[in-house]
Short mmCIF file of C-alpha atoms in Angstrom, two decimals:
data_model
loop_
_atom_site.label_atom_id
_atom_site.label_comp_id
_atom_site.label_asym_id
_atom_site.label_seq_id
_atom_site.Cartn_x
_atom_site.Cartn_y
_atom_site.Cartn_z
CA UNK A 1 -56.38 7.62 98.39
CA UNK A 2 -54.15 8.83 101.08
CA UNK A 3 -53.10 12.47 100.68
CA UNK A 4 -49.69 13.29 100.45
CA UNK A 5 -48.13 14.51 103.93
CA UNK A 6 -45.45 17.07 103.95
CA UNK A 7 -44.59 17.90 107.79
CA UNK A 8 -42.67 20.92 109.10
CA UNK A 9 -39.08 21.24 107.54
CA UNK A 10 -36.45 19.90 109.61
CA UNK A 11 -33.17 21.53 110.23
CA UNK A 12 -30.20 20.28 107.43
CA UNK A 13 -28.71 18.33 110.03
CA UNK A 14 -32.00 16.29 111.29
CA UNK A 15 -32.71 13.02 109.47
CA UNK A 16 -35.44 13.69 106.73
CA UNK A 17 -37.36 10.46 105.01
CA UNK A 18 -39.50 10.24 102.10
CA UNK A 19 -42.18 7.75 101.53
CA UNK A 20 -43.98 6.80 98.02
CA UNK A 21 -46.62 4.65 97.05
CA UNK A 22 -45.78 3.50 93.61
CA UNK A 23 -44.77 6.49 91.90
CA UNK A 24 -46.95 8.78 94.08
CA UNK A 25 -45.32 10.96 96.76
CA UNK A 26 -47.05 9.58 100.15
CA UNK A 27 -44.82 11.53 102.69
CA UNK A 28 -41.96 13.35 103.52
CA UNK A 29 -40.62 14.55 107.26
CA UNK A 30 -39.19 12.97 110.22
CA UNK A 31 -38.68 9.31 110.08
CA UNK A 32 -41.49 9.15 112.86
CA UNK A 33 -43.94 11.09 110.90
CA UNK A 34 -43.08 9.41 107.60
CA UNK A 35 -43.32 6.08 109.30
CA UNK A 36 -46.81 6.79 110.94
CA UNK A 37 -47.96 8.18 107.32
CA UNK A 38 -46.91 4.65 105.69
CA UNK A 39 -48.90 3.06 108.79
CA UNK A 40 -51.88 4.92 108.10
CA UNK A 41 -51.75 4.34 104.33
CA UNK A 42 -51.08 0.29 104.70
CA UNK A 43 -53.90 0.22 107.39
CA UNK A 44 -56.35 2.09 104.93
CA UNK A 45 -55.04 0.11 101.92
CA UNK A 46 -53.27 -3.50 102.73
CA UNK A 47 -52.28 -3.48 98.83
CA UNK A 48 -50.55 -0.01 98.98
CA UNK A 49 -46.78 -0.60 97.94
CA UNK A 50 -44.67 1.57 99.92
CA UNK A 51 -41.16 2.46 99.67
CA UNK A 52 -39.32 4.80 102.21
CA UNK A 53 -36.08 6.43 101.57
CA UNK A 54 -33.49 8.41 103.36
CA UNK A 55 -32.83 11.48 101.93
CA UNK A 56 -29.32 11.93 103.14
CA UNK A 57 -28.20 8.71 101.41
CA UNK A 58 -31.02 8.09 98.98
CA UNK A 59 -31.01 4.48 100.50
CA UNK A 60 -34.25 2.39 101.06
CA UNK A 61 -35.44 2.09 104.68
CA UNK A 62 -36.60 -1.09 106.08
CA UNK A 63 -39.60 -0.01 108.40
CA UNK A 64 -40.86 -2.03 111.15
CA UNK A 65 -44.57 -0.53 111.25
CA UNK A 66 -45.81 -3.18 114.23
CA UNK A 67 -47.54 -1.98 117.00
CA UNK A 68 -48.56 1.61 118.62
CA UNK A 69 -47.10 4.88 117.57
CA UNK A 70 -44.79 4.60 120.66
CA UNK A 71 -43.71 1.21 119.59
CA UNK A 72 -42.50 2.57 116.38
CA UNK A 73 -40.84 5.78 118.08
CA UNK A 74 -39.24 3.75 120.33
CA UNK A 75 -37.59 1.39 117.48
CA UNK A 76 -36.83 4.59 115.69
CA UNK A 77 -34.80 6.09 118.50
CA UNK A 78 -30.84 5.53 117.71
CA UNK A 79 -28.94 3.49 120.19
CA UNK A 80 -27.75 5.74 123.23
CA UNK A 81 -23.96 6.63 122.23
CA UNK A 82 -21.21 5.89 124.34
CA UNK A 83 -20.30 8.62 126.61
CA UNK A 84 -17.52 11.15 125.92
CA UNK A 85 -14.25 9.65 126.85
CA UNK A 86 -12.69 10.99 129.99
CA UNK A 87 -9.85 13.40 129.16
CA UNK A 88 -6.60 11.81 130.11
CA UNK A 89 -3.71 12.88 132.22
CA UNK A 90 -1.48 13.08 128.88
CA UNK A 91 -4.15 14.92 127.40
CA UNK A 92 -4.52 17.14 129.95
CA UNK A 93 -0.90 18.36 129.70
CA UNK A 94 -0.86 18.39 126.28
CA UNK A 95 1.43 21.52 125.41
CA UNK A 96 -0.21 24.52 123.82
CA UNK A 97 -2.75 26.99 124.99
CA UNK A 98 -6.06 25.42 126.03
CA UNK A 99 -8.70 28.19 125.70
CA UNK A 100 -7.88 28.07 122.00
CA UNK A 101 -7.18 24.38 121.69
CA UNK A 102 -3.91 24.83 120.00
CA UNK A 103 -1.36 21.85 120.41
CA UNK A 104 2.24 21.73 119.31
CA UNK A 105 3.38 18.86 117.26
CA UNK A 106 6.42 18.33 114.90
CA UNK A 107 6.16 19.13 111.28
CA UNK A 108 8.76 18.13 109.03
CA UNK A 109 9.46 20.25 105.95
CA UNK A 110 12.00 21.01 103.49
CA UNK A 111 13.98 23.99 103.72
CA UNK A 112 12.49 25.91 100.85
CA UNK A 113 8.98 24.95 102.73
CA UNK A 114 10.31 26.91 105.90
CA UNK A 115 11.37 29.97 103.89
CA UNK A 116 8.65 30.53 101.88
CA UNK A 117 6.27 29.92 105.29
CA UNK A 118 8.61 32.57 107.31
CA UNK A 119 7.98 35.04 104.57
CA UNK A 120 4.20 34.72 104.85
CA UNK A 121 2.25 37.29 107.01
CA UNK A 122 1.65 36.23 110.45
CA UNK A 123 4.75 33.32 110.11
CA UNK A 124 4.60 29.61 109.73
CA UNK A 125 2.01 28.79 112.36
CA UNK A 126 -0.46 31.39 110.97
CA UNK A 127 0.12 30.24 107.44
CA UNK A 128 -0.29 26.60 107.99
CA UNK A 129 -3.42 26.96 109.77
CA UNK A 130 -4.90 28.95 106.84
CA UNK A 131 -3.56 26.47 104.38
CA UNK A 132 -5.13 23.44 106.05
CA UNK A 133 -8.67 25.61 106.67
CA UNK A 134 -8.66 26.02 103.31
CA UNK A 135 -8.01 22.23 102.25
CA UNK A 136 -10.83 21.33 104.65
CA UNK A 137 -13.42 23.64 103.05
CA UNK A 138 -12.42 22.27 99.65
CA UNK A 139 -12.96 18.84 100.67
CA UNK A 140 -16.20 19.64 102.30
CA UNK A 141 -17.49 21.13 98.99
CA UNK A 142 -16.42 18.04 97.04
CA UNK A 143 -17.98 15.85 99.93
CA UNK A 144 -21.09 17.71 99.36
CA UNK A 145 -21.19 16.89 95.45
CA UNK A 146 -20.26 13.50 95.93
CA UNK A 147 -23.05 12.96 98.55
CA UNK A 148 -25.66 14.76 96.61
CA UNK A 149 -24.67 12.54 93.37
CA UNK A 150 -24.58 9.35 95.23
CA UNK A 151 -28.01 10.00 97.34
CA UNK A 152 -29.60 10.85 94.11
CA UNK A 153 -28.44 8.27 91.84
CA UNK A 154 -29.57 5.51 94.49
CA UNK A 155 -33.15 7.00 94.69
CA UNK A 156 -33.27 7.09 90.93
CA UNK A 157 -32.01 3.64 90.19
CA UNK A 158 -34.48 2.10 92.80
CA UNK A 159 -37.52 4.25 91.44
CA UNK A 160 -36.45 5.18 88.03
CA UNK A 161 -34.04 2.50 86.89
CA UNK A 162 -36.40 1.37 84.43
CA UNK A 163 -37.52 4.40 82.83
CA UNK A 164 -36.68 5.92 79.59
CA UNK A 165 -33.36 8.08 80.20
CA UNK A 166 -32.13 6.82 83.38
CA UNK A 167 -28.80 6.04 82.40
CA UNK A 168 -28.30 9.35 80.40
CA UNK A 169 -29.72 11.15 83.24
CA UNK A 170 -27.22 9.38 85.96
CA UNK A 171 -24.43 10.56 83.45
CA UNK A 172 -25.73 14.00 83.38
CA UNK A 173 -25.96 13.86 87.23
CA UNK A 174 -22.28 13.02 87.81
CA UNK A 175 -21.18 15.14 84.94
CA UNK A 176 -22.95 18.33 86.76
CA UNK A 177 -24.74 18.97 83.63
CA UNK A 178 -27.84 20.37 85.20
CA UNK A 179 -29.82 21.24 82.02
CA UNK A 180 -28.87 17.90 80.44
CA UNK A 181 -30.39 16.15 83.61
CA UNK A 182 -33.75 18.17 83.77
CA UNK A 183 -34.32 17.69 80.09
CA UNK A 184 -33.83 13.95 80.48
CA UNK A 185 -36.06 13.35 83.61
CA UNK A 186 -38.97 15.71 82.27
CA UNK A 187 -40.85 12.75 81.00
CA UNK A 188 -40.47 10.74 84.45
CA UNK A 189 -43.74 10.47 86.91
CA UNK A 190 -43.96 14.11 88.54
CA UNK A 191 -43.62 13.07 92.14
CA UNK A 192 -40.55 10.86 91.40
CA UNK A 193 -38.88 13.46 88.87
CA UNK A 194 -39.30 16.24 91.34
CA UNK A 195 -37.74 14.23 94.38
CA UNK A 196 -34.90 13.11 92.13
CA UNK A 197 -34.28 16.44 91.17
CA UNK A 198 -34.76 17.77 94.94
CA UNK A 199 -31.95 15.30 95.54
CA UNK A 200 -29.46 16.28 92.83
CA UNK A 201 -30.08 19.94 93.29
CA UNK A 202 -26.83 20.49 96.10
CA UNK A 203 -24.28 18.68 93.62
CA UNK A 204 -25.27 21.19 90.92
CA UNK A 205 -25.56 24.20 93.30
CA UNK A 206 -22.16 22.82 94.89
CA UNK A 207 -20.50 22.56 91.49
#
């Protein structure tokens, strides 16, 4: 039996994958580390049934394990991105203070809106920037919840869709009912259950 491999934790922004052999956790870590662990497991037992998931999205990953470690690594490297677009003359001449990245653009508001903005500390520009930043923060907060719910549910659907309590657990996930979700997943195979909870945790924390 191949032992579970857990590589050094990667930064939140770095891709992380998790592989299962049946309902047993096989490996978790960087895409390359997980791919090599799956390759080793298949070499040790060709009958191993391994599934690999992207932790960020909860989606299944289609691995190409042919060749050497260098071959696999080369296939995992994302295509080189396009170069940053050159700054156009129009952009270079954009109004505002370049040091702060401030750009002047037209904003159309009703008189009552301008009156309210003018009465705020710092004036209209400062208040509008604060309002935009606040709206962006709220949007990011909701997006974190949606992403965690979607990734956890995709994983659970693939690995636990036929297990007792899956549908109720999914409903609890989307309703942000942590205790209910924990209760409904308790009887699932340990590794599968724990990974589903791990993916779902940011949804409950954010909520």
